[in-house]
PDB file of C-alpha atoms in Angstrom:
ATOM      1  CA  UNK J   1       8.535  15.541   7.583  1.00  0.00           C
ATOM      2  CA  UNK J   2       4.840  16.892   7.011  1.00  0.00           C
ATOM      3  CA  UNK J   3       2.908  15.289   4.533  1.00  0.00           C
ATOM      4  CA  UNK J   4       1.073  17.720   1.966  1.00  0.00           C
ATOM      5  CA  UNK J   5      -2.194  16.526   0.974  1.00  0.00           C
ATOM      6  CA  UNK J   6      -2.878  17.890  -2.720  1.00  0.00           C
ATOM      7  CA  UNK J   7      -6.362  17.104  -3.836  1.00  0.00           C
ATOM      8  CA  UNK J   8      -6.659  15.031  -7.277  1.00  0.00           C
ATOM      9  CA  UNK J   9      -9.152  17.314  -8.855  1.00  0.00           C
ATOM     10  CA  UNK J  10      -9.832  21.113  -8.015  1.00  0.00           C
ATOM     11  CA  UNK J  11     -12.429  21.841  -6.240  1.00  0.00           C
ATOM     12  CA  UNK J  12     -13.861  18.029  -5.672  1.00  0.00           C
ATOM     13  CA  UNK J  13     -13.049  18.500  -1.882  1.00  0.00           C
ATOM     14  CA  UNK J  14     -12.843  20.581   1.250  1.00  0.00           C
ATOM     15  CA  UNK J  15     -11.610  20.890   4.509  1.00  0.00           C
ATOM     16  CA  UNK J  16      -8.401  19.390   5.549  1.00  0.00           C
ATOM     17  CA  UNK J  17      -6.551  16.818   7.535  1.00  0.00           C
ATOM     18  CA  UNK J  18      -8.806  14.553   9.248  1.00  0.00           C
ATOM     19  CA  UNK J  19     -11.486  17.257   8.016  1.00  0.00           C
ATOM     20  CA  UNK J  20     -11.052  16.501   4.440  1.00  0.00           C
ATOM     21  CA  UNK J  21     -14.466  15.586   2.636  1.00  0.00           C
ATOM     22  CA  UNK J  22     -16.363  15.002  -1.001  1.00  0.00           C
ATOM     23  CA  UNK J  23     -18.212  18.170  -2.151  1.00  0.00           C
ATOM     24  CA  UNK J  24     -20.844  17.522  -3.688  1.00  0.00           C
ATOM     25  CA  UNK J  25     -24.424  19.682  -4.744  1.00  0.00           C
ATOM     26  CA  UNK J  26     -28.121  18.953  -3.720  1.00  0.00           C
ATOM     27  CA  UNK J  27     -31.228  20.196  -5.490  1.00  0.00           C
ATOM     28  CA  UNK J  28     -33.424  22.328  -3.453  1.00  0.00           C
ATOM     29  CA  UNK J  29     -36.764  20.920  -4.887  1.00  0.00           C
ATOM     30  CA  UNK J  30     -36.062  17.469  -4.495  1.00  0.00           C
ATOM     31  CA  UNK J  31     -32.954  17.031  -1.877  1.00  0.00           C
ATOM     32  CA  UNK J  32     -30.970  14.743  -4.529  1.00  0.00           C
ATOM     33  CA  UNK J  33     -27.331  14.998  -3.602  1.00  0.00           C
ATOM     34  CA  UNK J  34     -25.217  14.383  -6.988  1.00  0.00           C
ATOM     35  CA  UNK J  35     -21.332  13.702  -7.002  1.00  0.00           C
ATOM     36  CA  UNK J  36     -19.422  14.453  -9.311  1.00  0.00           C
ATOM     37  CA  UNK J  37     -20.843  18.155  -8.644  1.00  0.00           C
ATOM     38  CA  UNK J  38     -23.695  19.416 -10.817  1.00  0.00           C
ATOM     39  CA  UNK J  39     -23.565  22.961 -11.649  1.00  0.00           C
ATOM     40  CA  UNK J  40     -26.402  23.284 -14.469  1.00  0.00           C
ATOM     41  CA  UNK J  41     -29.171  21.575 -13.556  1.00  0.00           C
ATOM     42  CA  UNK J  42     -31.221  18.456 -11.412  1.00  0.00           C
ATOM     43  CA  UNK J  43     -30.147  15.241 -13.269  1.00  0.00           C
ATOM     44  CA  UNK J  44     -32.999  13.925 -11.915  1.00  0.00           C
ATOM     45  CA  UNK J  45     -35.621  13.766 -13.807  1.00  0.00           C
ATOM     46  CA  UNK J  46     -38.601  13.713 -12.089  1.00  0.00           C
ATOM     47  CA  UNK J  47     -37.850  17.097 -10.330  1.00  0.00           C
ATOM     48  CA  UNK J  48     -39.035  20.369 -11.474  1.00  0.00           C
ATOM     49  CA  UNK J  49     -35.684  21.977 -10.840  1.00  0.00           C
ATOM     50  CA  UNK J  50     -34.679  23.894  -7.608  1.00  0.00           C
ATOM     51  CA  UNK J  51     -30.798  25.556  -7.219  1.00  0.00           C
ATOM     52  CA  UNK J  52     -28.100  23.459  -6.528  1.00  0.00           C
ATOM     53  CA  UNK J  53     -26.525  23.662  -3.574  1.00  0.00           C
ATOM     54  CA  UNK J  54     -22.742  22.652  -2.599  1.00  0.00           C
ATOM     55  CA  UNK J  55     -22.558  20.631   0.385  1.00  0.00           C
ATOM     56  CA  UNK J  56     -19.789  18.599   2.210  1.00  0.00           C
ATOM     57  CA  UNK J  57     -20.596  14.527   1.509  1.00  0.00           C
ATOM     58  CA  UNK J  58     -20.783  12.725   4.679  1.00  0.00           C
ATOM     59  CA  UNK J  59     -17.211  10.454   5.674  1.00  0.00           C
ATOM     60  CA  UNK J  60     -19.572   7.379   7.024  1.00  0.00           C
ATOM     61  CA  UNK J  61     -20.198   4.484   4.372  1.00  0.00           C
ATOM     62  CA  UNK J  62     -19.676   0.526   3.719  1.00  0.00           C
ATOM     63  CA  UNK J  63     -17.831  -0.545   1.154  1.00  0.00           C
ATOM     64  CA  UNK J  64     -20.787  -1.716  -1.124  1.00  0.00           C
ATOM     65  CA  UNK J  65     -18.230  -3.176  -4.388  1.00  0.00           C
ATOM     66  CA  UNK J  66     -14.460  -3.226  -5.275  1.00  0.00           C
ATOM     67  CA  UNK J  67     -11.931  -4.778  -7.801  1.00  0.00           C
ATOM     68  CA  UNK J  68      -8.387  -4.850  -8.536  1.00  0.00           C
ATOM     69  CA  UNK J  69      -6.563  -3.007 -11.781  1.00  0.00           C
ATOM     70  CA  UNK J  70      -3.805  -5.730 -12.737  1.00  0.00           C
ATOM     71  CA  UNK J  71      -2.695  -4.359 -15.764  1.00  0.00           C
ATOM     72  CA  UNK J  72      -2.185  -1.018 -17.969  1.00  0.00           C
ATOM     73  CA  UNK J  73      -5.520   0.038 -19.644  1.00  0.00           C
ATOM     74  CA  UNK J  74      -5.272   0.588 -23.397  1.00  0.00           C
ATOM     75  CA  UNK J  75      -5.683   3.728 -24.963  1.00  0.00           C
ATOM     76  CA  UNK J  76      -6.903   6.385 -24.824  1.00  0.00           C
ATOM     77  CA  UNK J  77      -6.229   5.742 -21.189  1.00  0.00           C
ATOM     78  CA  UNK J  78      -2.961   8.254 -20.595  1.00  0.00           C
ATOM     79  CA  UNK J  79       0.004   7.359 -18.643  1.00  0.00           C
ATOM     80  CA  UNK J  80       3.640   7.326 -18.994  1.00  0.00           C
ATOM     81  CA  UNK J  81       4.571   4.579 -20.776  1.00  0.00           C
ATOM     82  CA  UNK J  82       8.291   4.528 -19.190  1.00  0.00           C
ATOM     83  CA  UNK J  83       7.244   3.894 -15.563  1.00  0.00           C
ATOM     84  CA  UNK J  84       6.160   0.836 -14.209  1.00  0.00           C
ATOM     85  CA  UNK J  85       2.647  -0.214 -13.584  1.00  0.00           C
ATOM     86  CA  UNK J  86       1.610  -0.559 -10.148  1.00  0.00           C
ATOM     87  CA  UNK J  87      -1.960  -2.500  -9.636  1.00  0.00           C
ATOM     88  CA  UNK J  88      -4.639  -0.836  -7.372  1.00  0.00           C
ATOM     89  CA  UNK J  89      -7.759  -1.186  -5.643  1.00  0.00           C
ATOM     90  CA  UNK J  90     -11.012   0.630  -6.661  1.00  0.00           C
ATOM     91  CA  UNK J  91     -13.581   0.614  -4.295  1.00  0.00           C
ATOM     92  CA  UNK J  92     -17.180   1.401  -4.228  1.00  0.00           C
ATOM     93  CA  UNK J  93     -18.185   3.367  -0.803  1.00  0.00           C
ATOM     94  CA  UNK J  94     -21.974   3.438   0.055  1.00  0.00           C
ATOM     95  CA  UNK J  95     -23.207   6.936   1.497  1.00  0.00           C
ATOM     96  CA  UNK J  96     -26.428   6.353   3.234  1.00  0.00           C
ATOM     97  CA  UNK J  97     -27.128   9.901   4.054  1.00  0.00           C
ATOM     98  CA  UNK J  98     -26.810  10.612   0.603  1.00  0.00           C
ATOM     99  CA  UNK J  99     -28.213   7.589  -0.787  1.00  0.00           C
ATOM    100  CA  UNK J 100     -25.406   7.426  -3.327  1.00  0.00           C
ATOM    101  CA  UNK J 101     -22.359   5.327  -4.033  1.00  0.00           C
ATOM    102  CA  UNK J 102     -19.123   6.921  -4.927  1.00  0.00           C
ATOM    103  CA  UNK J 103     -16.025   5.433  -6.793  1.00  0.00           C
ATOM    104  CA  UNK J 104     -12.754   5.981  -5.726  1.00  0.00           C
ATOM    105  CA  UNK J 105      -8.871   4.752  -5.605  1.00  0.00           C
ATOM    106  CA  UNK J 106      -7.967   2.960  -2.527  1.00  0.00           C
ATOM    107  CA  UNK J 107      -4.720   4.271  -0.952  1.00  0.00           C
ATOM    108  CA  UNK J 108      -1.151   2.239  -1.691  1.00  0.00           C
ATOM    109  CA  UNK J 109      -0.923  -0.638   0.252  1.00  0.00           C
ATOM    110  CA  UNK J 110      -4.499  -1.558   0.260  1.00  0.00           C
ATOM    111  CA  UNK J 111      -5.352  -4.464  -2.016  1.00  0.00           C
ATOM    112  CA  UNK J 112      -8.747  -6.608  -2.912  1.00  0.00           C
ATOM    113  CA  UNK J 113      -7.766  -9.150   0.084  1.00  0.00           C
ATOM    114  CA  UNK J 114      -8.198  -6.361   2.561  1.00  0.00           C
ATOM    115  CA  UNK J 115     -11.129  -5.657   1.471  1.00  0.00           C
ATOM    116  CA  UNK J 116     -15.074  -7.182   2.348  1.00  0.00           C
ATOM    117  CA  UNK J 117     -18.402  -5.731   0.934  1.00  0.00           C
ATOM    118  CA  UNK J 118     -19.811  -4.051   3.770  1.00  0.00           C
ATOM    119  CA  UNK J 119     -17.051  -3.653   6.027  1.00  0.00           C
ATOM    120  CA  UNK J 120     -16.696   0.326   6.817  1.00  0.00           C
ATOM    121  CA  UNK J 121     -13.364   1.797   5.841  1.00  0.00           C
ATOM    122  CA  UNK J 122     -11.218   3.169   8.545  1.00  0.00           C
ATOM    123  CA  UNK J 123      -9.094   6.018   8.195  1.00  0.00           C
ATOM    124  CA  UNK J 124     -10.266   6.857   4.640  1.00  0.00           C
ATOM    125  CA  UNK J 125     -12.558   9.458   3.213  1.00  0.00           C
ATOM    126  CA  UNK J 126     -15.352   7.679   1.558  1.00  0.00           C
TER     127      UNK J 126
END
Protein backbone atom coordinates (compact mmCIF):
# COMPACT_ATOMS: atom_id res chain seq x y z
CA UNK A 1 0.00 0.00 0.00
CA UNK A 2 1.14 3.61 -1.22
CA UNK A 3 1.59 6.08 1.26
CA UNK A 4 -0.17 9.57 0.53
CA UNK A 5 1.78 12.40 1.67
CA UNK A 6 -0.80 15.32 2.58
CA UNK A 7 0.98 18.49 3.43
CA UNK A 8 0.11 20.06 7.04
CA UNK A 9 -0.57 23.50 5.78
CA UNK A 10 -1.61 24.59 2.13
CA UNK A 11 0.64 25.88 0.22
CA UNK A 12 3.82 25.71 2.83
CA UNK A 13 5.43 23.12 0.39
CA UNK A 14 6.16 21.80 -3.06
CA UNK A 15 7.28 19.12 -5.02
CA UNK A 16 6.79 15.61 -4.00
CA UNK A 17 8.25 12.38 -2.82
CA UNK A 18 11.82 12.64 -2.22
CA UNK A 19 11.25 16.16 -4.04
CA UNK A 20 9.18 17.56 -1.34
CA UNK A 21 10.56 21.02 0.02
CA UNK A 22 9.75 24.36 2.34
CA UNK A 23 8.49 27.29 0.19
CA UNK A 24 9.44 30.06 1.28
CA UNK A 25 9.80 34.05 -0.31
CA UNK A 26 13.00 36.24 -0.74
CA UNK A 27 13.10 40.01 -1.12
CA UNK A 28 14.56 41.21 -4.28
CA UNK A 29 16.38 44.28 -2.72
CA UNK A 30 18.00 42.60 -0.05
CA UNK A 31 17.99 38.58 -0.81
CA UNK A 32 16.37 37.84 2.80
CA UNK A 33 14.65 34.51 2.50
CA UNK A 34 11.63 34.51 5.18
CA UNK A 35 9.67 31.24 6.21
CA UNK A 36 6.72 31.18 7.14
CA UNK A 37 6.06 32.92 3.58
CA UNK A 38 5.76 36.71 3.45
CA UNK A 39 3.33 37.99 1.05
CA UNK A 40 3.11 41.87 2.05
CA UNK A 41 6.20 43.13 2.59
CA UNK A 42 10.35 42.77 3.66
CA UNK A 43 10.23 42.08 7.46
CA UNK A 44 13.44 43.27 7.42
CA UNK A 45 13.91 46.34 8.31
CA UNK A 46 16.76 47.77 7.02
CA UNK A 47 15.65 47.10 3.36
CA UNK A 48 13.95 49.53 1.20
CA UNK A 49 11.52 46.94 -0.06
CA UNK A 50 11.93 44.88 -3.34
CA UNK A 51 9.01 42.02 -4.45
CA UNK A 52 8.92 38.94 -2.81
CA UNK A 53 9.70 36.13 -4.47
CA UNK A 54 8.58 32.32 -3.75
CA UNK A 55 11.36 30.02 -3.78
CA UNK A 56 11.90 26.29 -2.83
CA UNK A 57 14.05 26.24 0.79
CA UNK A 58 17.05 24.19 0.43
CA UNK A 59 16.72 20.20 2.14
CA UNK A 60 20.55 20.54 3.59
CA UNK A 61 20.78 21.72 7.38
CA UNK A 62 22.12 20.62 11.04
CA UNK A 63 20.00 20.26 13.59
CA UNK A 64 20.95 23.55 15.48
CA UNK A 65 18.18 22.91 18.83
CA UNK A 66 15.43 20.38 19.83
CA UNK A 67 13.17 19.33 22.83
CA UNK A 68 10.66 16.89 23.73
CA UNK A 69 6.62 17.69 24.30
CA UNK A 70 5.80 15.30 27.39
CA UNK A 71 2.57 16.42 28.12
CA UNK A 72 -0.82 18.09 26.72
CA UNK A 73 -0.43 21.94 26.41
CA UNK A 74 -3.17 23.93 28.13
CA UNK A 75 -5.52 25.94 26.41
CA UNK A 76 -6.09 27.53 24.03
CA UNK A 77 -3.91 24.85 22.56
CA UNK A 78 -6.78 22.58 20.57
CA UNK A 79 -6.88 18.92 20.55
CA UNK A 80 -9.23 16.21 21.21
CA UNK A 81 -9.46 15.72 24.57
CA UNK A 82 -10.66 11.88 24.15
CA UNK A 83 -7.47 10.57 22.48
CA UNK A 84 -4.41 9.89 24.07
CA UNK A 85 -1.40 12.07 24.15
CA UNK A 86 1.51 10.93 22.35
CA UNK A 87 4.95 12.99 23.22
CA UNK A 88 7.07 14.33 20.25
CA UNK A 89 10.17 15.78 19.18
CA UNK A 90 10.53 19.40 17.89
CA UNK A 91 13.52 20.15 16.25
CA UNK A 92 15.29 23.19 15.14
CA UNK A 93 16.98 22.64 11.48
CA UNK A 94 19.72 25.21 10.48
CA UNK A 95 19.52 26.33 6.66
CA UNK A 96 22.81 27.79 5.76
CA UNK A 97 21.89 28.84 2.32
CA UNK A 98 19.20 30.65 3.75
CA UNK A 99 20.75 31.73 6.83
CA UNK A 100 17.60 30.83 8.74
CA UNK A 101 16.45 28.24 11.22
CA UNK A 102 13.15 26.57 10.81
CA UNK A 103 10.93 24.73 13.46
CA UNK A 104 9.37 21.69 12.80
CA UNK A 105 7.78 18.20 14.19
CA UNK A 106 10.07 15.34 14.01
CA UNK A 107 8.43 12.24 12.44
CA UNK A 108 6.91 9.26 14.94
CA UNK A 109 9.47 7.27 16.20
CA UNK A 110 12.07 9.87 16.52
CA UNK A 111 12.68 11.02 20.08
CA UNK A 112 15.25 13.65 21.92
CA UNK A 113 17.83 10.57 22.41
CA UNK A 114 18.17 10.30 18.68
CA UNK A 115 18.87 13.41 18.37
CA UNK A 116 22.54 15.67 18.64
CA UNK A 117 22.89 19.47 17.87
CA UNK A 118 24.60 19.49 14.72
CA UNK A 119 24.15 16.17 13.44
CA UNK A 120 22.37 16.51 9.80
CA UNK A 121 19.03 14.77 9.55
CA UNK A 122 18.71 11.95 7.16
CA UNK A 123 15.76 11.20 5.29
CA UNK A 124 13.83 14.29 6.49
CA UNK A 125 12.96 17.58 4.91
CA UNK A 126 14.52 20.23 6.96
Amino acid sequence: MARTRTPAVSGWFTGDGDDLRLLGTRCSACRSVFFPREEIHCRNPGCPGGDLVEVPLSREGRIWSYTDSRYRPPSPYVSDRELSWEPYALIAVELPAERLVVLGQAVPGITVDDLAVGMQPQGVTA
